[in-house]
């Protein structure tokens, strides 16, 4: 159980004075920066009986052993119930950890939170800390969130709640106000690239950029061999065909097959590209597609910023319904047509 290099300053800040650690913490930040791994390591450290250097969990004591096998009596992990549809699988941990992440689309239900009542109000098994980790916290349904709120109102000593969320704005304000927010930002790109290279990831800089600076998303894509699919999807945008049907056919090929992109990932790719076009138009730089700067410049010159922003907003709306299009081909053609229209807005 370990933390990532870029998390060391935050780790030291929290663990140099463990007595000041808040009893309810919200780990908030974008996906793919290692919040969950950090939360697991923090739990392990608080429970460890022979902390190693830098307050890291030793990995050998009975507490660490129990935690790794998922049997620690003073630790609870609350997540959406298994068996529901899974999402992007974004945050992998750097080492084999308490549990592998399954970012479920299902909710965390009230009965799951109620199991924490006994856990929290009955004493510790090991006469130490007790930790409840809720992830992703925004997946608590309203009654689950209210049940948690009740527990947070009178937290017994030695109990820590760690809520992990990439969409913390969806949490109830009352829950937010009970937690100390600890913000996880995207790491310095050089540190992230070094870590990716250390994981054997090729084209680390390009992948990291495409993944918006989130190293765990980049690592996930590398592991799944997705870089070529993303490159090809972007290539279709960069080499814009005059015909939306032809563009849609090329995209269609990329979302078929087991290794291919999902429709949602394709829409996200288009969205990031249009974001970069708008940014190029407005600020002369880009965020996701450094390797395509020349193409971006050329296309942005022909479009208007209003046209690009309106297309970006369209794509936001499209993304919200992307899971269940009635007809995928028509969906793709519509997206291509909107994109091509936006590119032509500068010509008037
Ligand atoms: Zn230990």
Tab-separated table of C-alpha atoms in Angstrom, residues 6-330:
chain	number	residue	atom	x	y	z
A	6	UNK	CA	3.343	13.578	-6.316
A	7	UNK	CA	1.375	13.000	-3.129
A	8	UNK	CA	4.342	13.082	-0.748
A	9	UNK	CA	3.973	16.736	0.320
A	10	UNK	CA	0.291	16.227	1.158
A	11	UNK	CA	1.075	12.981	2.967
A	12	UNK	CA	3.683	14.670	5.146
A	13	UNK	CA	1.393	17.596	5.810
A	14	UNK	CA	-1.368	15.302	7.078
A	15	UNK	CA	0.704	12.725	8.921
A	16	UNK	CA	3.385	14.843	10.546
A	17	UNK	CA	0.663	15.902	12.967
A	18	UNK	CA	-1.792	12.992	13.034
A	19	UNK	CA	-3.411	14.400	16.180
A	20	UNK	CA	-4.705	17.276	14.044
A	21	UNK	CA	-6.222	14.975	11.453
A	22	UNK	CA	-9.897	15.883	10.967
A	23	UNK	CA	-12.389	13.158	11.794
A	24	UNK	CA	-14.342	13.665	8.603
A	25	UNK	CA	-12.346	14.261	5.460
A	26	UNK	CA	-13.419	14.726	1.873
A	27	UNK	CA	-10.755	13.838	-0.683
A	28	UNK	CA	-11.908	15.880	-3.643
A	29	UNK	CA	-10.288	16.245	-7.040
A	30	UNK	CA	-10.399	15.190	-10.658
A	31	UNK	CA	-10.483	11.538	-11.657
A	32	UNK	CA	-7.241	9.669	-12.132
A	33	UNK	CA	-4.940	11.518	-9.742
A	34	UNK	CA	-4.794	8.857	-7.009
A	35	UNK	CA	-7.283	9.971	-4.353
A	36	UNK	CA	-8.484	6.458	-3.587
A	37	UNK	CA	-4.977	5.003	-3.337
A	38	UNK	CA	-4.045	7.818	-0.986
A	39	UNK	CA	-7.135	7.175	1.146
A	40	UNK	CA	-6.270	3.485	1.403
A	41	UNK	CA	-2.677	4.276	2.353
A	42	UNK	CA	-3.840	6.774	4.955
A	43	UNK	CA	-6.198	4.203	6.467
A	44	UNK	CA	-3.388	1.650	6.510
A	45	UNK	CA	-1.033	4.099	8.177
A	46	UNK	CA	-3.550	5.024	10.878
A	47	UNK	CA	-4.132	1.351	11.631
A	48	UNK	CA	-0.529	0.122	11.288
A	49	UNK	CA	1.123	-1.059	14.494
A	50	UNK	CA	4.749	-0.451	13.456
A	51	UNK	CA	4.787	2.481	11.087
A	52	UNK	CA	7.726	2.547	8.683
A	53	UNK	CA	9.755	5.572	7.631
A	54	UNK	CA	7.730	8.616	6.624
A	55	UNK	CA	4.660	7.317	8.479
A	56	UNK	CA	4.132	4.716	5.768
A	57	UNK	CA	2.309	1.519	6.770
A	58	UNK	CA	4.832	-1.274	7.387
A	59	UNK	CA	2.977	-3.852	5.305
A	60	UNK	CA	3.983	-6.637	7.717
A	61	UNK	CA	2.214	-6.193	11.052
A	62	UNK	CA	-1.017	-8.055	11.761
A	63	UNK	CA	-3.016	-4.887	11.098
A	64	UNK	CA	-1.455	-4.371	7.664
A	65	UNK	CA	-1.918	-8.069	6.869
A	66	UNK	CA	-5.595	-7.978	7.789
A	67	UNK	CA	-6.142	-4.842	5.789
A	68	UNK	CA	-4.490	-6.284	2.685
A	69	UNK	CA	-6.656	-9.396	2.925
A	70	UNK	CA	-9.775	-7.239	3.344
A	71	UNK	CA	-10.492	-8.494	6.875
A	72	UNK	CA	-9.543	-5.658	9.201
A	73	UNK	CA	-12.222	-5.363	11.896
A	74	UNK	CA	-11.569	-1.624	12.293
A	75	UNK	CA	-11.829	-0.734	8.628
A	76	UNK	CA	-14.928	-0.458	6.441
A	77	UNK	CA	-14.995	0.244	2.734
A	78	UNK	CA	-18.365	1.415	1.420
A	79	UNK	CA	-18.898	1.445	-2.339
A	80	UNK	CA	-21.773	0.942	-4.740
A	81	UNK	CA	-22.921	-2.649	-4.525
A	82	UNK	CA	-21.278	-4.974	-7.007
A	83	UNK	CA	-23.178	-6.498	-9.856
A	84	UNK	CA	-24.193	-3.137	-11.235
A	85	UNK	CA	-22.876	-1.631	-14.407
A	86	UNK	CA	-19.256	-0.522	-14.077
A	87	UNK	CA	-17.826	2.738	-15.284
A	88	UNK	CA	-14.439	3.861	-16.535
A	89	UNK	CA	-12.353	1.999	-13.930
A	90	UNK	CA	-10.231	5.052	-13.505
A	91	UNK	CA	-8.171	4.872	-10.368
A	92	UNK	CA	-5.881	1.916	-10.048
A	93	UNK	CA	-3.704	1.706	-7.008
A	94	UNK	CA	0.058	1.698	-7.342
A	95	UNK	CA	0.450	-1.540	-5.358
A	96	UNK	CA	-1.869	-4.447	-4.672
A	97	UNK	CA	-4.210	-2.882	-2.173
A	98	UNK	CA	-7.205	-3.445	0.037
A	99	UNK	CA	-9.548	-3.730	-2.882
A	100	UNK	CA	-9.409	-3.073	-6.583
A	101	UNK	CA	-11.494	-0.179	-7.718
A	102	UNK	CA	-14.763	-0.740	-9.425
A	103	UNK	CA	-16.273	2.612	-10.085
A	104	UNK	CA	-19.869	1.457	-10.177
A	105	UNK	CA	-22.719	3.390	-11.691
A	106	UNK	CA	-24.987	2.054	-8.954
A	107	UNK	CA	-25.798	3.903	-5.777
A	108	UNK	CA	-24.537	3.532	-2.238
A	109	UNK	CA	-27.687	2.644	-0.380
A	110	UNK	CA	-28.913	3.597	3.070
A	111	UNK	CA	-28.555	0.069	4.473
A	112	UNK	CA	-24.866	0.120	3.543
A	113	UNK	CA	-24.372	3.319	5.549
A	114	UNK	CA	-26.429	1.931	8.458
A	115	UNK	CA	-23.946	-0.913	8.832
A	116	UNK	CA	-21.505	1.818	9.874
A	117	UNK	CA	-23.592	2.696	12.937
A	118	UNK	CA	-22.611	-0.483	14.781
A	119	UNK	CA	-19.067	-0.204	13.511
A	120	UNK	CA	-18.706	3.366	14.747
A	121	UNK	CA	-20.477	3.165	18.076
A	122	UNK	CA	-19.145	-0.209	19.212
A	123	UNK	CA	-15.538	0.110	20.388
A	124	UNK	CA	-12.401	-0.596	18.401
A	125	UNK	CA	-11.286	-4.212	18.152
A	126	UNK	CA	-7.635	-3.265	18.380
A	127	UNK	CA	-7.905	-0.338	20.796
A	128	UNK	CA	-6.851	2.031	18.032
A	129	UNK	CA	-8.436	4.010	15.235
A	130	UNK	CA	-11.433	2.974	13.196
A	131	UNK	CA	-11.790	4.103	9.618
A	132	UNK	CA	-14.715	4.196	7.231
A	133	UNK	CA	-13.881	4.904	3.603
A	134	UNK	CA	-16.753	5.877	1.287
A	135	UNK	CA	-16.018	5.919	-2.431
A	136	UNK	CA	-17.271	7.399	-4.697
A	137	UNK	CA	-19.078	9.464	-2.079
A	138	UNK	CA	-21.323	11.247	-4.585
A	139	UNK	CA	-22.957	7.897	-5.321
A	140	UNK	CA	-24.702	7.907	-1.940
A	141	UNK	CA	-28.401	8.256	-2.575
A	142	UNK	CA	-30.165	10.978	-0.520
A	143	UNK	CA	-31.227	8.675	2.307
A	144	UNK	CA	-27.729	7.187	2.521
A	145	UNK	CA	-26.258	10.701	2.675
A	146	UNK	CA	-28.688	11.657	5.434
A	147	UNK	CA	-27.857	8.523	7.390
A	148	UNK	CA	-24.172	9.374	7.120
A	149	UNK	CA	-24.892	12.913	8.223
A	150	UNK	CA	-26.435	11.604	11.437
A	151	UNK	CA	-23.299	9.614	12.214
A	152	UNK	CA	-21.080	12.585	11.384
A	153	UNK	CA	-22.981	14.759	13.835
A	154	UNK	CA	-21.534	12.931	16.822
A	155	UNK	CA	-18.423	11.119	15.718
A	156	UNK	CA	-16.913	9.028	18.543
A	157	UNK	CA	-13.225	9.556	19.295
A	158	UNK	CA	-10.774	7.598	17.186
A	159	UNK	CA	-13.140	7.254	14.247
A	160	UNK	CA	-12.154	8.682	10.885
A	161	UNK	CA	-14.422	9.085	7.895
A	162	UNK	CA	-12.786	9.457	4.514
A	163	UNK	CA	-15.072	10.388	1.648
A	164	UNK	CA	-13.536	10.217	-1.818
A	165	UNK	CA	-15.173	12.031	-4.706
A	166	UNK	CA	-14.438	13.274	-8.208
A	167	UNK	CA	-17.872	14.919	-8.361
A	168	UNK	CA	-18.070	16.435	-4.904
A	169	UNK	CA	-20.383	19.205	-6.066
A	170	UNK	CA	-23.071	16.552	-6.186
A	171	UNK	CA	-22.735	15.898	-2.446
A	172	UNK	CA	-25.332	17.360	-0.105
A	173	UNK	CA	-24.169	20.753	1.206
A	174	UNK	CA	-24.833	19.484	4.732
A	175	UNK	CA	-22.415	16.583	4.177
A	176	UNK	CA	-19.845	18.931	2.637
A	177	UNK	CA	-20.064	21.264	5.597
A	178	UNK	CA	-19.334	18.401	8.016
A	179	UNK	CA	-16.129	17.401	6.232
A	180	UNK	CA	-12.778	19.074	5.849
A	181	UNK	CA	-12.105	19.161	2.104
A	182	UNK	CA	-8.663	18.091	1.026
A	183	UNK	CA	-8.076	18.962	-2.596
A	184	UNK	CA	-6.151	16.632	-4.892
A	185	UNK	CA	-5.027	18.441	-8.013
A	186	UNK	CA	-3.442	17.125	-11.184
A	187	UNK	CA	0.238	16.480	-10.524
A	188	UNK	CA	3.141	18.298	-12.084
A	189	UNK	CA	3.369	16.812	-15.624
A	190	UNK	CA	7.061	15.988	-15.276
A	191	UNK	CA	6.472	13.956	-12.107
A	192	UNK	CA	3.513	12.232	-13.730
A	193	UNK	CA	5.453	11.437	-16.904
A	194	UNK	CA	8.327	10.049	-14.870
A	195	UNK	CA	5.928	7.806	-12.978
A	196	UNK	CA	4.267	6.630	-16.201
A	197	UNK	CA	7.644	5.884	-17.781
A	198	UNK	CA	8.541	3.912	-14.641
A	199	UNK	CA	5.404	1.824	-15.238
A	200	UNK	CA	6.713	0.992	-18.705
A	201	UNK	CA	4.246	3.308	-20.462
A	202	UNK	CA	5.385	4.378	-23.926
A	203	UNK	CA	4.521	7.833	-25.323
A	204	UNK	CA	3.890	8.938	-21.736
A	205	UNK	CA	3.822	12.673	-22.471
A	206	UNK	CA	1.289	12.325	-25.295
A	207	UNK	CA	-0.961	10.004	-23.292
A	208	UNK	CA	-0.826	12.212	-20.228
A	209	UNK	CA	-1.767	15.227	-22.296
A	210	UNK	CA	-4.694	13.369	-23.931
A	211	UNK	CA	-5.828	12.260	-20.487
A	212	UNK	CA	-5.952	15.880	-19.362
A	213	UNK	CA	-3.011	15.460	-16.980
A	214	UNK	CA	-4.507	12.554	-15.020
A	215	UNK	CA	-1.714	9.960	-14.775
A	216	UNK	CA	-3.894	7.031	-13.696
A	217	UNK	CA	-6.220	7.513	-16.638
A	218	UNK	CA	-3.169	7.615	-18.924
A	219	UNK	CA	-1.829	4.411	-17.332
A	220	UNK	CA	-5.219	2.758	-17.720
A	221	UNK	CA	-5.370	3.668	-21.412
A	222	UNK	CA	-1.813	2.428	-21.933
A	223	UNK	CA	-2.632	-0.885	-20.295
A	224	UNK	CA	-5.662	-1.309	-22.510
A	225	UNK	CA	-3.682	-0.370	-25.621
A	226	UNK	CA	-5.988	2.556	-26.277
A	227	UNK	CA	-3.507	5.164	-27.506
A	228	UNK	CA	-3.881	4.207	-31.172
A	229	UNK	CA	-7.674	4.381	-30.925
A	230	UNK	CA	-7.473	7.874	-29.449
A	231	UNK	CA	-4.927	8.940	-32.042
A	232	UNK	CA	-7.146	7.633	-34.820
A	233	UNK	CA	-10.251	9.304	-33.385
A	234	UNK	CA	-8.364	12.613	-33.251
A	235	UNK	CA	-6.975	12.017	-36.730
A	236	UNK	CA	-10.556	11.874	-38.060
A	237	UNK	CA	-11.174	15.282	-36.481
A	238	UNK	CA	-7.897	16.766	-37.665
A	239	UNK	CA	-8.287	15.510	-41.245
A	240	UNK	CA	-11.897	16.647	-41.346
A	241	UNK	CA	-13.775	15.044	-44.158
A	242	UNK	CA	-16.355	17.273	-45.856
A	243	UNK	CA	-18.938	14.590	-45.319
A	244	UNK	CA	-20.419	13.808	-41.892
A	245	UNK	CA	-21.437	10.319	-43.042
A	246	UNK	CA	-17.833	9.476	-43.930
A	247	UNK	CA	-16.574	10.832	-40.586
A	248	UNK	CA	-19.217	8.844	-38.740
A	249	UNK	CA	-18.184	5.665	-40.587
A	250	UNK	CA	-14.557	6.104	-39.466
A	251	UNK	CA	-15.602	6.669	-35.859
A	252	UNK	CA	-17.934	3.735	-36.042
A	253	UNK	CA	-14.972	1.475	-36.877
A	254	UNK	CA	-13.150	2.737	-33.764
A	255	UNK	CA	-15.951	1.960	-31.352
A	256	UNK	CA	-16.477	-1.574	-32.594
A	257	UNK	CA	-14.591	-4.506	-31.172
A	258	UNK	CA	-13.514	-5.382	-27.666
A	259	UNK	CA	-10.450	-3.162	-27.535
A	260	UNK	CA	-12.201	-0.209	-29.122
A	261	UNK	CA	-13.364	3.015	-27.548
A	262	UNK	CA	-16.763	3.208	-25.964
A	263	UNK	CA	-19.192	5.680	-27.468
A	264	UNK	CA	-18.842	7.791	-24.353
A	265	UNK	CA	-15.043	7.875	-24.699
A	266	UNK	CA	-15.393	8.873	-28.339
A	267	UNK	CA	-17.709	11.767	-27.480
A	268	UNK	CA	-15.279	12.818	-24.770
A	269	UNK	CA	-12.453	12.769	-27.329
A	270	UNK	CA	-14.427	14.993	-29.690
A	271	UNK	CA	-15.298	17.265	-26.805
A	272	UNK	CA	-11.643	17.648	-25.768
A	273	UNK	CA	-10.669	18.384	-29.357
A	274	UNK	CA	-13.307	21.091	-29.687
A	275	UNK	CA	-12.244	22.459	-26.299
A	276	UNK	CA	-8.688	22.744	-27.639
A	277	UNK	CA	-9.896	24.406	-30.839
A	278	UNK	CA	-11.758	27.005	-28.785
A	279	UNK	CA	-8.755	27.489	-26.505
A	280	UNK	CA	-6.498	27.865	-29.536
A	281	UNK	CA	-8.865	30.437	-30.976
A	282	UNK	CA	-9.175	32.401	-27.758
A	283	UNK	CA	-5.767	31.972	-26.125
A	284	UNK	CA	-3.425	30.561	-28.779
A	285	UNK	CA	-2.656	27.363	-26.859
A	286	UNK	CA	-4.169	23.972	-26.131
A	287	UNK	CA	-4.557	21.558	-23.250
A	288	UNK	CA	-4.972	18.021	-24.580
A	289	UNK	CA	-3.414	17.830	-28.039
A	290	UNK	CA	0.115	19.211	-27.972
A	291	UNK	CA	1.153	16.863	-30.792
A	292	UNK	CA	-1.492	18.339	-33.081
A	293	UNK	CA	-0.767	22.027	-32.556
A	294	UNK	CA	-0.344	22.796	-36.272
A	295	UNK	CA	-3.641	21.135	-37.188
A	296	UNK	CA	-5.464	22.870	-34.349
A	297	UNK	CA	-4.171	26.234	-35.464
A	298	UNK	CA	-5.230	25.672	-39.054
A	299	UNK	CA	-8.750	24.539	-38.150
A	300	UNK	CA	-9.286	27.155	-35.448
A	301	UNK	CA	-8.394	29.898	-37.936
A	302	UNK	CA	-11.381	28.950	-40.089
A	303	UNK	CA	-13.911	28.799	-37.254
A	304	UNK	CA	-15.432	31.463	-35.041
A	305	UNK	CA	-15.031	31.280	-31.279
A	306	UNK	CA	-18.823	31.511	-30.876
A	307	UNK	CA	-19.288	28.561	-33.251
A	308	UNK	CA	-16.731	26.458	-31.383
A	309	UNK	CA	-18.153	27.272	-27.962
A	310	UNK	CA	-21.654	26.483	-29.120
A	311	UNK	CA	-20.434	23.122	-30.500
A	312	UNK	CA	-18.679	22.434	-27.189
A	313	UNK	CA	-21.932	23.083	-25.327
A	314	UNK	CA	-23.787	20.788	-27.742
A	315	UNK	CA	-21.260	18.056	-26.969
A	316	UNK	CA	-21.768	18.517	-23.245
A	317	UNK	CA	-25.477	17.910	-23.770
A	318	UNK	CA	-24.789	14.959	-26.062
A	319	UNK	CA	-22.532	13.376	-23.457
A	320	UNK	CA	-25.347	13.396	-20.960
A	321	UNK	CA	-27.470	11.102	-23.157
A	322	UNK	CA	-24.688	9.135	-24.799
A	323	UNK	CA	-25.256	5.878	-22.953
A	324	UNK	CA	-28.357	4.933	-24.836
A	325	UNK	CA	-28.565	6.385	-28.333
A	326	UNK	CA	-31.445	4.927	-30.325
A	327	UNK	CA	-29.312	4.652	-33.416
A	328	UNK	CA	-25.534	4.839	-33.057
A	329	UNK	CA	-24.879	5.612	-36.716
A	330	UNK	CA	-27.292	8.561	-36.731
